[in-house]
Tab-separated table of C-alpha atoms in Angstrom:
chain	number	residue	atom	x	y	z
A	1	MET	CA	-104.351	223.454	2.884
A	2	THR	CA	-106.524	222.204	5.769
A	3	ASP	CA	-107.420	218.920	7.467
A	4	PHE	CA	-111.073	219.343	6.494
A	5	SER	CA	-110.829	217.058	3.467
A	6	PRO	CA	-113.119	214.232	2.268
A	7	ALA	CA	-110.357	211.796	3.245
A	8	SER	CA	-110.378	213.105	6.833
A	9	ALA	CA	-114.173	212.812	6.946
A	10	ARG	CA	-114.004	209.233	5.639
A	11	ALA	CA	-111.578	208.301	8.417
A	12	LEU	CA	-114.101	209.048	11.184
A	13	ALA	CA	-115.779	206.047	12.790
A	14	GLY	CA	-119.443	205.266	12.208
A	15	PRO	CA	-121.921	203.183	10.224
A	16	SER	CA	-121.573	203.240	6.432
A	17	TRP	CA	-124.557	205.569	5.912
A	18	LEU	CA	-122.999	208.132	8.261
A	19	VAL	CA	-119.557	207.857	6.673
A	20	ASP	CA	-121.068	208.334	3.194
A	21	ARG	CA	-123.010	211.342	4.435
A	22	ARG	CA	-119.874	212.884	5.936
A	23	VAL	CA	-117.840	212.391	2.764
A	24	GLU	CA	-120.555	213.937	0.610
A	25	ALA	CA	-120.669	216.964	2.907
A	26	ALA	CA	-116.870	217.300	2.965
A	27	GLU	CA	-116.826	217.285	-0.834
A	28	ALA	CA	-119.496	219.998	-0.904
A	29	PHE	CA	-117.562	222.046	1.639
A	30	ALA	CA	-114.308	221.711	-0.324
A	31	ALA	CA	-116.042	222.827	-3.528
A	32	ALA	CA	-117.607	225.940	-1.952
A	33	ALA	CA	-115.921	229.292	-1.388
A	34	MET	CA	-115.415	230.590	2.146
A	35	PRO	CA	-117.877	233.295	3.191
A	36	VAL	CA	-116.688	236.901	3.034
A	37	ALA	CA	-117.666	239.908	5.140
A	38	SER	CA	-118.886	241.771	2.057
A	39	ALA	CA	-121.793	239.303	1.773
A	40	GLU	CA	-124.947	240.541	3.538
A	41	GLU	CA	-125.191	237.305	5.556
A	42	TRP	CA	-121.765	237.984	7.101
A	43	ARG	CA	-121.924	241.756	7.300
A	44	TYR	CA	-120.218	243.212	10.409
A	45	SER	CA	-118.540	239.859	11.127
A	46	PRO	CA	-114.756	239.229	11.308
A	47	ILE	CA	-115.118	236.130	9.106
A	48	GLY	CA	-112.092	237.271	7.066
A	49	ASP	CA	-109.907	236.621	10.147
A	50	LEU	CA	-110.824	232.926	10.287
A	51	ASP	CA	-107.897	230.764	9.188
A	52	LEU	CA	-109.065	227.143	9.042
A	53	ALA	CA	-105.460	225.986	8.629
A	54	ARG	CA	-104.981	226.718	12.357
A	55	TYR	CA	-107.432	223.975	13.280
A	56	GLN	CA	-107.956	220.273	12.838
A	57	PRO	CA	-110.954	218.114	13.703
A	58	GLY	CA	-110.705	217.256	17.396
A	59	ALA	CA	-110.626	213.505	17.776
A	60	GLY	CA	-109.207	213.433	21.306
A	61	ILE	CA	-111.460	212.471	24.189
A	62	GLY	CA	-110.640	213.603	27.697
A	63	ASP	CA	-112.404	214.700	30.810
A	64	ALA	CA	-114.527	217.825	30.928
A	65	PRO	CA	-115.416	220.147	33.793
A	66	MET	CA	-118.824	219.280	35.196
A	67	PRO	CA	-120.942	222.427	35.117
A	68	ARG	CA	-122.800	223.416	38.277
A	69	LEU	CA	-126.360	223.460	37.038
A	70	ASP	CA	-128.419	222.912	40.216
A	71	ILE	CA	-130.637	220.595	38.177
A	72	GLU	CA	-131.696	217.016	38.755
A	73	PRO	CA	-132.024	215.965	35.127
A	74	ALA	CA	-134.115	213.128	33.756
A	75	ALA	CA	-131.135	212.315	31.537
A	76	LEU	CA	-127.604	213.640	31.134
A	77	VAL	CA	-125.255	213.311	28.159
A	78	ARG	CA	-121.715	214.708	28.249
A	79	THR	CA	-119.505	215.158	25.190
A	80	VAL	CA	-115.923	216.310	24.664
A	81	ASN	CA	-114.892	217.534	21.213
A	82	GLY	CA	-118.157	216.162	19.845
A	83	ARG	CA	-117.596	212.642	21.248
A	84	VAL	CA	-119.791	211.093	23.943
A	85	VAL	CA	-117.980	210.486	27.241
A	86	ALA	CA	-120.926	209.762	29.568
A	87	ILE	CA	-124.649	208.982	29.413
A	88	ASP	CA	-127.058	208.666	32.332
A	89	VAL	CA	-130.746	208.109	31.593
A	90	ASP	CA	-133.501	207.658	34.193
A	91	ASP	CA	-134.939	204.125	34.012
A	92	GLU	CA	-138.531	205.394	33.867
A	93	LEU	CA	-137.613	207.639	30.939
A	94	ALA	CA	-136.124	204.761	28.992
A	95	ALA	CA	-139.148	202.576	29.814
A	96	ALA	CA	-141.406	205.261	28.323
A	97	GLY	CA	-139.552	204.945	25.029
A	98	VAL	CA	-137.573	208.182	25.285
A	99	HIS	CA	-134.209	207.939	23.533
A	100	VAL	CA	-131.328	210.050	24.849
A	101	GLY	CA	-127.930	209.140	23.427
A	102	PRO	CA	-126.040	208.505	20.191
A	103	LEU	CA	-128.233	209.077	17.166
A	104	VAL	CA	-126.758	206.041	15.395
A	105	ASP	CA	-128.278	203.780	18.101
A	106	HIS	CA	-131.839	204.807	17.167
A	107	PRO	CA	-133.639	202.981	14.348
A	108	ASP	CA	-134.693	206.314	12.794
A	109	GLY	CA	-131.269	207.942	13.248
A	110	ALA	CA	-130.361	208.122	9.557
A	111	GLU	CA	-133.722	209.700	8.773
A	112	ARG	CA	-133.561	212.193	11.637
A	113	LEU	CA	-130.055	213.570	10.986
A	114	GLY	CA	-130.298	216.583	8.684
A	115	SER	CA	-134.084	216.437	8.362
A	116	ILE	CA	-134.346	220.065	9.546
A	117	SER	CA	-130.986	221.521	8.486
A	118	THR	CA	-131.429	220.547	4.839
A	119	GLY	CA	-133.910	223.384	4.449
A	120	ALA	CA	-131.416	226.021	5.639
A	121	PRO	CA	-128.003	225.332	4.098
A	122	ASP	CA	-125.031	227.144	5.588
A	123	HIS	CA	-121.281	226.817	4.964
A	124	PHE	CA	-120.507	225.775	8.527
A	125	THR	CA	-123.575	223.539	8.843
A	126	THR	CA	-122.088	221.618	5.930
A	127	LEU	CA	-118.763	221.467	7.780
A	128	ASN	CA	-120.580	220.047	10.809
A	129	ASP	CA	-122.239	217.469	8.552
A	130	ALA	CA	-118.771	216.382	7.443
A	131	PHE	CA	-117.081	216.141	10.860
A	132	ALA	CA	-119.728	215.612	13.566
A	133	GLY	CA	-118.334	212.701	15.591
A	134	ASP	CA	-121.217	211.440	17.736
A	135	PRO	CA	-124.502	213.164	16.855
A	136	ILE	CA	-126.853	213.075	19.858
A	137	LEU	CA	-130.573	212.348	19.555
A	138	VAL	CA	-133.268	213.213	22.090
A	139	SER	CA	-136.476	211.578	20.861
A	140	VAL	CA	-139.728	211.772	22.832
A	141	PRO	CA	-142.493	209.491	21.549
A	142	ARG	CA	-146.066	210.531	20.926
A	143	GLY	CA	-147.967	211.527	24.059
A	144	VAL	CA	-145.037	211.220	26.478
A	145	VAL	CA	-144.517	214.100	28.932
A	146	VAL	CA	-141.028	214.377	30.452
A	147	ASP	CA	-141.355	216.171	33.777
A	148	ARG	CA	-137.663	216.986	34.384
A	149	PRO	CA	-135.168	218.615	32.001
A	150	ILE	CA	-132.847	216.591	29.803
A	151	VAL	CA	-129.314	218.010	29.920
A	152	VAL	CA	-126.661	217.748	27.207
A	153	THR	CA	-123.214	219.266	27.817
A	154	HIS	CA	-120.475	219.875	25.252
A	155	HIS	CA	-116.869	220.782	26.035
A	156	ALA	CA	-114.178	221.637	23.471
A	157	ALA	CA	-110.554	221.172	24.501
A	158	GLY	CA	-107.060	221.439	23.061
A	159	ASP	CA	-105.145	224.162	21.220
A	160	GLY	CA	-105.921	223.989	17.494
A	161	THR	CA	-109.058	221.863	17.960
A	162	ALA	CA	-112.134	222.188	15.796
A	163	ALA	CA	-115.209	220.581	17.404
A	164	PHE	CA	-118.549	219.834	15.778
A	165	PRO	CA	-121.245	219.079	18.388
A	166	ARG	CA	-124.536	217.899	16.889
A	167	LEU	CA	-127.851	217.650	18.750
A	168	VAL	CA	-131.170	216.543	17.266
A	169	VAL	CA	-134.353	216.898	19.359
A	170	ALA	CA	-137.525	215.246	18.048
A	171	VAL	CA	-140.758	215.755	19.985
A	172	GLY	CA	-143.650	213.495	19.004
A	173	GLU	CA	-147.307	214.416	18.638
A	174	ASN	CA	-148.732	215.842	21.875
A	175	ALA	CA	-145.455	215.083	23.705
A	176	SER	CA	-143.571	217.537	25.936
A	177	VAL	CA	-139.977	218.024	27.076
A	178	GLU	CA	-137.426	220.653	28.123
A	179	VAL	CA	-133.781	220.389	27.037
A	180	LEU	CA	-130.772	222.275	28.388
A	181	ASP	CA	-127.863	222.405	25.919
A	182	HIS	CA	-124.713	223.661	27.671
A	183	HIS	CA	-121.497	224.596	25.830
A	184	THR	CA	-118.048	225.245	27.344
A	185	SER	CA	-114.428	225.187	26.147
A	186	ASP	CA	-110.902	225.632	27.432
A	187	ASP	CA	-110.057	229.214	28.325
A	188	GLU	CA	-106.744	229.183	26.433
A	189	GLY	CA	-105.608	228.206	22.955
A	190	ALA	CA	-107.188	228.545	19.517
A	191	ILE	CA	-110.441	226.547	19.412
A	192	LEU	CA	-113.156	226.527	16.760
A	193	VAL	CA	-116.620	225.180	17.604
A	194	CYS	CA	-119.313	224.714	14.956
A	195	PRO	CA	-122.394	223.313	16.753
A	196	VAL	CA	-125.609	222.448	14.939
A	197	VAL	CA	-128.932	221.898	16.713
A	198	GLU	CA	-132.048	220.562	14.996
A	199	LEU	CA	-135.394	220.980	16.803
A	200	ASP	CA	-138.414	219.155	15.377
A	201	VAL	CA	-141.801	219.476	17.098
A	202	ASP	CA	-144.674	217.357	15.815
A	203	ALA	CA	-148.362	218.311	15.951
A	204	ALA	CA	-149.451	219.721	19.348
A	205	GLY	CA	-146.000	218.930	20.766
A	206	ARG	CA	-144.288	221.255	23.262
A	207	LEU	CA	-140.547	221.845	23.379
A	208	GLY	CA	-138.585	224.175	25.635
A	209	TYR	CA	-134.966	224.430	24.502
A	210	LEU	CA	-132.317	226.465	26.341
A	211	ASN	CA	-128.775	226.962	25.078
A	212	VAL	CA	-126.263	228.278	27.629
A	213	GLN	CA	-123.013	229.336	25.980
A	214	GLU	CA	-120.019	229.754	28.306
A	215	LEU	CA	-117.124	229.221	25.912
A	216	GLY	CA	-113.544	230.209	26.709
A	217	ARG	CA	-112.328	233.669	25.846
A	218	THR	CA	-110.186	232.551	22.856
A	219	THR	CA	-112.792	230.298	21.229
A	220	TRP	CA	-114.551	231.020	17.969
A	221	GLN	CA	-118.097	229.707	17.594
A	222	ILE	CA	-120.052	229.578	14.352
A	223	GLY	CA	-123.262	227.714	15.120
A	224	SER	CA	-126.744	227.030	13.804
A	225	GLN	CA	-130.079	226.349	15.505
A	226	LEU	CA	-132.700	225.052	13.110
A	227	ALA	CA	-136.290	224.438	14.132
A	228	ARG	CA	-139.551	223.211	12.624
A	229	ALA	CA	-142.965	223.337	14.300
A	230	GLU	CA	-145.972	221.419	12.990
A	231	ARG	CA	-149.708	222.010	13.517
A	232	ASP	CA	-150.560	223.563	16.927
A	233	ALA	CA	-147.029	222.865	18.180
A	234	THR	CA	-145.364	225.195	20.686
A	235	LEU	CA	-141.641	225.867	20.550
A	236	THR	CA	-139.725	228.001	23.035
A	237	ALA	CA	-136.089	228.345	21.962
A	238	ALA	CA	-133.809	230.443	24.161
A	239	THR	CA	-130.127	231.347	24.317
A	240	ALA	CA	-127.954	232.809	27.068
A	241	ALA	CA	-124.599	233.769	25.528
A	242	PHE	CA	-121.625	234.879	27.589
A	243	GLY	CA	-118.379	233.472	26.171
A	244	GLY	CA	-116.214	233.213	23.103
A	245	SER	CA	-113.963	235.607	21.247
A	246	TYR	CA	-116.276	235.684	18.235
A	247	ALA	CA	-119.511	233.765	18.845
A	248	ARG	CA	-122.107	233.624	16.109
A	249	THR	CA	-125.455	231.838	16.156
A	250	ARG	CA	-127.796	231.581	13.212
A	251	ALA	CA	-131.338	230.589	14.209
A	252	ASP	CA	-133.861	229.466	11.591
A	253	THR	CA	-137.402	228.804	12.827
A	254	ARG	CA	-139.976	227.443	10.385
A	255	LEU	CA	-143.637	227.337	11.388
A	256	VAL	CA	-144.981	224.832	8.885
A	257	GLY	CA	-148.217	223.652	10.522
A	258	ARG	CA	-151.376	225.673	11.032
A	259	GLY	CA	-151.521	227.209	14.504
A	260	ALA	CA	-147.846	226.611	15.294
A	261	HIS	CA	-146.321	229.004	17.833
A	262	GLY	CA	-142.729	230.015	18.531
A	263	ASP	CA	-141.243	232.069	21.371
A	264	LEU	CA	-137.642	232.988	20.512
A	265	LEU	CA	-135.550	234.466	23.312
A	266	ALA	CA	-131.953	235.464	23.908
A	267	LEU	CA	-129.877	237.388	26.388
A	268	TYR	CA	-126.212	238.099	25.802
A	269	PHE	CA	-123.457	239.982	27.593
A	270	GLY	CA	-120.213	240.989	25.871
A	271	GLU	CA	-117.084	242.315	27.577
A	272	GLN	CA	-113.481	243.204	26.682
A	273	ASP	CA	-113.115	242.728	22.896
A	274	GLN	CA	-115.730	239.998	22.391
A	275	THR	CA	-118.052	239.969	19.379
A	276	LEU	CA	-121.455	238.279	19.777
A	277	ASP	CA	-123.327	237.852	16.512
A	278	PHE	CA	-126.943	236.699	16.033
A	279	ARG	CA	-128.831	236.098	12.794
A	280	THR	CA	-132.492	235.045	13.061
A	281	TYR	CA	-135.112	233.934	10.559
A	282	GLN	CA	-138.785	233.623	11.525
A	283	ASP	CA	-140.334	231.790	8.599
A	284	HIS	CA	-144.145	231.622	8.568
A	285	VAL	CA	-145.182	228.980	6.086
A	286	ALA	CA	-148.666	227.959	7.292
A	287	PRO	CA	-151.789	229.993	8.217
A	288	ASP	CA	-152.552	231.251	11.728
A	289	THR	CA	-149.002	230.881	12.994
A	290	THR	CA	-147.442	233.086	15.670
A	291	SER	CA	-143.878	233.988	16.548
A	292	ASN	CA	-142.579	236.361	19.180
A	293	LEU	CA	-138.853	237.159	19.237
A	294	LEU	CA	-137.201	239.051	22.092
A	295	TYR	CA	-133.386	239.412	22.093
A	296	LYS	CA	-131.698	241.614	24.705
A	297	GLY	CA	-127.991	242.279	25.019
A	298	VAL	CA	-125.468	244.235	27.073
A	299	VAL	CA	-122.092	245.288	25.680
A	300	ALA	CA	-119.286	246.502	27.933
A	301	GLY	CA	-115.624	247.359	27.491
A	302	ALA	CA	-114.758	247.303	23.774
A	303	SER	CA	-117.137	244.455	22.966
A	304	ARG	CA	-119.463	244.349	19.963
A	305	SER	CA	-122.815	242.793	19.254
A	306	VAL	CA	-124.576	242.255	15.955
A	307	TYR	CA	-128.220	241.376	15.496
A	308	THR	CA	-129.893	240.931	12.121
A	309	GLY	CA	-133.335	239.389	11.898
A	310	LEU	CA	-135.889	238.628	9.228
A	311	ILE	CA	-139.590	237.875	9.532
A	312	ARG	CA	-140.710	236.109	6.377
A	313	VAL	CA	-144.429	235.523	5.741
A	314	ARG	CA	-145.146	233.120	2.884
A	315	PRO	CA	-148.101	233.591	0.483
A	316	ASP	CA	-150.235	230.915	2.205
A	317	ALA	CA	-149.550	232.163	5.753
A	318	ARG	CA	-152.646	234.314	6.247
A	319	GLY	CA	-153.497	235.166	9.838
A	320	THR	CA	-149.824	235.352	10.825
A	321	ASN	CA	-148.851	237.237	13.984
A	322	ALA	CA	-145.108	237.895	14.073
A	323	PHE	CA	-143.132	240.201	16.325
A	324	GLN	CA	-139.416	240.924	16.552
A	325	THR	CA	-137.701	243.023	19.225
A	326	ASN	CA	-133.991	243.577	19.817
A	327	ARG	CA	-132.765	245.886	22.571
A	328	ASN	CA	-129.160	246.650	23.466
A	329	LEU	CA	-127.616	248.392	26.447
A	330	LYS	CA	-124.151	249.952	26.200
A	331	LEU	CA	-122.122	250.179	29.413
A	332	GLY	CA	-119.256	252.210	27.944
A	333	ASP	CA	-118.280	254.541	25.136
A	334	ASP	CA	-116.072	251.938	23.452
A	335	ALA	CA	-118.795	249.285	23.251
A	336	TRP	CA	-120.707	248.953	19.986
A	337	ALA	CA	-123.961	247.305	18.947
A	338	GLU	CA	-125.642	246.966	15.565
A	339	SER	CA	-129.275	245.975	15.144
A	340	VAL	CA	-130.929	245.349	11.772
A	341	PRO	CA	-134.511	243.976	11.786
A	342	ASN	CA	-136.260	243.184	8.488
A	343	LEU	CA	-139.683	242.139	7.180
A	344	GLU	CA	-140.581	240.195	4.033
A	345	ILE	CA	-144.355	239.818	3.748
A	346	GLU	CA	-146.230	238.079	0.935
A	347	ASN	CA	-149.740	238.055	2.415
A	348	ASN	CA	-151.919	241.031	3.392
A	349	ASP	CA	-153.872	239.347	6.207
A	350	VAL	CA	-151.130	239.498	8.847
A	351	ARG	CA	-149.961	241.435	11.918
A	352	CYS	CA	-146.196	241.993	12.017
A	353	SER	CA	-143.897	244.428	13.775
A	354	HIS	CA	-140.251	244.918	14.559
A	355	ALA	CA	-138.341	247.191	16.895
A	356	SER	CA	-134.750	247.715	17.906
A	357	THR	CA	-132.818	250.041	20.200
A	358	VAL	CA	-129.195	250.708	21.143
A	359	SER	CA	-128.763	252.993	24.139
A	360	PRO	CA	-126.599	253.722	27.184
A	361	VAL	CA	-127.801	253.233	30.746
A	362	ASP	CA	-130.775	255.461	31.435
A	363	GLU	CA	-129.396	258.396	33.460
A	364	ASP	CA	-132.777	258.997	35.116
A	365	GLN	CA	-132.776	255.441	36.462
A	366	ARG	CA	-129.180	255.789	37.627
A	367	PHE	CA	-129.899	259.153	39.301
A	368	TYR	CA	-133.012	257.760	41.004
A	369	LEU	CA	-131.037	254.917	42.571
A	370	GLU	CA	-127.944	256.933	43.484
A	371	SER	CA	-130.039	259.721	45.007
A	372	ARG	CA	-131.397	257.093	47.426
A	373	GLY	CA	-127.958	256.066	48.534
A	374	VAL	CA	-127.390	253.143	46.191
A	375	PRO	CA	-123.679	252.997	45.214
A	376	SER	CA	-122.937	253.452	41.486
A	377	ALA	CA	-121.813	249.862	40.906
A	378	GLU	CA	-124.883	248.451	42.668
A	379	ALA	CA	-127.130	250.853	40.735
A	380	GLU	CA	-125.704	249.571	37.442
A	381	ARG	CA	-126.170	245.960	38.586
A	382	LEU	CA	-129.817	246.605	39.420
A	383	ILE	CA	-130.433	248.335	36.076
A	384	VAL	CA	-128.862	245.468	34.096
A	385	ALA	CA	-130.753	242.858	36.141
A	386	GLY	CA	-134.005	244.675	35.442
A	387	PHE	CA	-133.123	244.966	31.743
A	388	PHE	CA	-132.700	241.193	31.424
A	389	ALA	CA	-135.574	240.203	33.740
A	390	GLU	CA	-138.366	239.775	31.181
A	391	VAL	CA	-136.179	237.503	29.013
A	392	LEU	CA	-134.940	235.445	31.928
A	393	GLU	CA	-138.432	234.929	33.326
A	394	ALA	CA	-139.713	233.646	29.977
A	395	MET	CA	-136.907	231.154	29.365
A	396	PRO	CA	-137.542	227.404	29.635
A	397	VAL	CA	-135.669	225.187	32.107
A	398	ALA	CA	-136.415	227.473	35.043
A	399	ALA	CA	-133.894	225.625	37.210
A	400	ALA	CA	-131.087	227.106	35.067
A	401	ALA	CA	-132.084	230.692	35.892
A	402	HIS	CA	-129.793	230.873	38.920
A	403	LYS	CA	-126.788	229.878	36.834
A	404	ILE	CA	-127.619	232.511	34.202
A	405	ARG	CA	-128.010	235.194	36.881
A	406	THR	CA	-124.628	234.146	38.257
A	407	GLY	CA	-123.095	234.561	34.796
A	408	ILE	CA	-124.548	238.063	34.490
A	409	ALA	CA	-123.265	238.994	37.956
A	410	ALA	CA	-119.758	237.736	37.133
A	411	LYS	CA	-119.680	239.826	33.967
A	412	LEU	CA	-120.764	242.930	35.870
A	413	ALA	CA	-118.186	242.353	38.619
A	414	ARG	CA	-115.384	242.149	36.046
A	415	GLN	CA	-116.641	245.306	34.365
A	416	VAL	CA	-116.739	247.211	37.660
A	417	ALA	CA	-113.175	246.067	38.401
A	418	ALA	CA	-112.017	247.096	34.923
A	419	ASP	CA	-113.624	250.537	35.297
A	420	ALA	CA	-111.995	251.019	38.702
A	421	GLU	CA	-108.593	250.035	37.323
A	422	ALA	CA	-108.967	252.421	34.395
A	423	GLU	CA	-109.996	255.247	36.716
A	424	ALA	CA	-107.022	254.654	38.981
A	425	ALA	CA	-104.514	254.585	36.109
């Protein structure tokens, strides 16, 4: 018995169309069976350990730590447990017709919510549909160029809380924007976060989206990023994942307009007994579309990472160029990484490739550095920094790079300390 019932969904505040939508989703969720690890979609995951009875939808609103982002945003939205606690939008941005705030306040809100996720149903996307408190909409009208990033932060708090952040980004024809989506949670207590992000880029639009995940060490995340790019649109969707006990992100990218282009990037760093899990789908629907995926991860301690990816080329998608690369670096014998790339091609006039590696630190690189007097810990830091460099340099929201580098450095420092403690024992 859980609190994720249609009655609980009906009790959430909102306009009638949103309440009806939530109830319908809660009924669908209640009628469906929970995923199991024996299913290919959940292979290698600890989904069998998830006990929903431990959680209840987080209705409480409190304060949240303000992340140090070193960014002067054009707009900032802060949420706690999926509820908006603060909004600050530049006057010039609002005057240009850009909407940043609750989706229900926009005249097209009902139409926008779920317009992308409907094409990629998932058990926990349905749960988000049922319990998302304040969906956020970033809408950039046709032809408008936003010259500073828009920042949205989400914090989950409280033992036993389940939070359902929802962000919809809609970029109009020939418009341009960068969005930083930052997720944190308390460092103690059982917390479940099921975020859903919908990215919709109209013809010739340009969207740079960066997700920075710094959840607490006891938090479970099961999230979805769903994207659609129309004719000649350019989408860059990136993730930097550091936190969580088990943190899973499913990313579906559909290139539906001729000439659409997607750059899909991720860097992740696991430590202790973390599991970081990524599932990607590059779906080429229209002709002359291009996608380039590069995911790089480091696993230390007894952490695990899972990557499974699929390039799908539809029958009408001639002229497709699609590439998929996943590389993993192990910093210890107890760390583990699994990488499973796949292709599904239904047109002969395409160029597609995939590659994956799982390897320890290159001993030649380590020897080269140490033979020139570089201490072992510093040598490892330099090797990891170099490993991540090409991903970091390609990510949108360049002003966030310093924060990501700081996160990598903190992970390495803890690993060096753990190794020293183990050696001394």
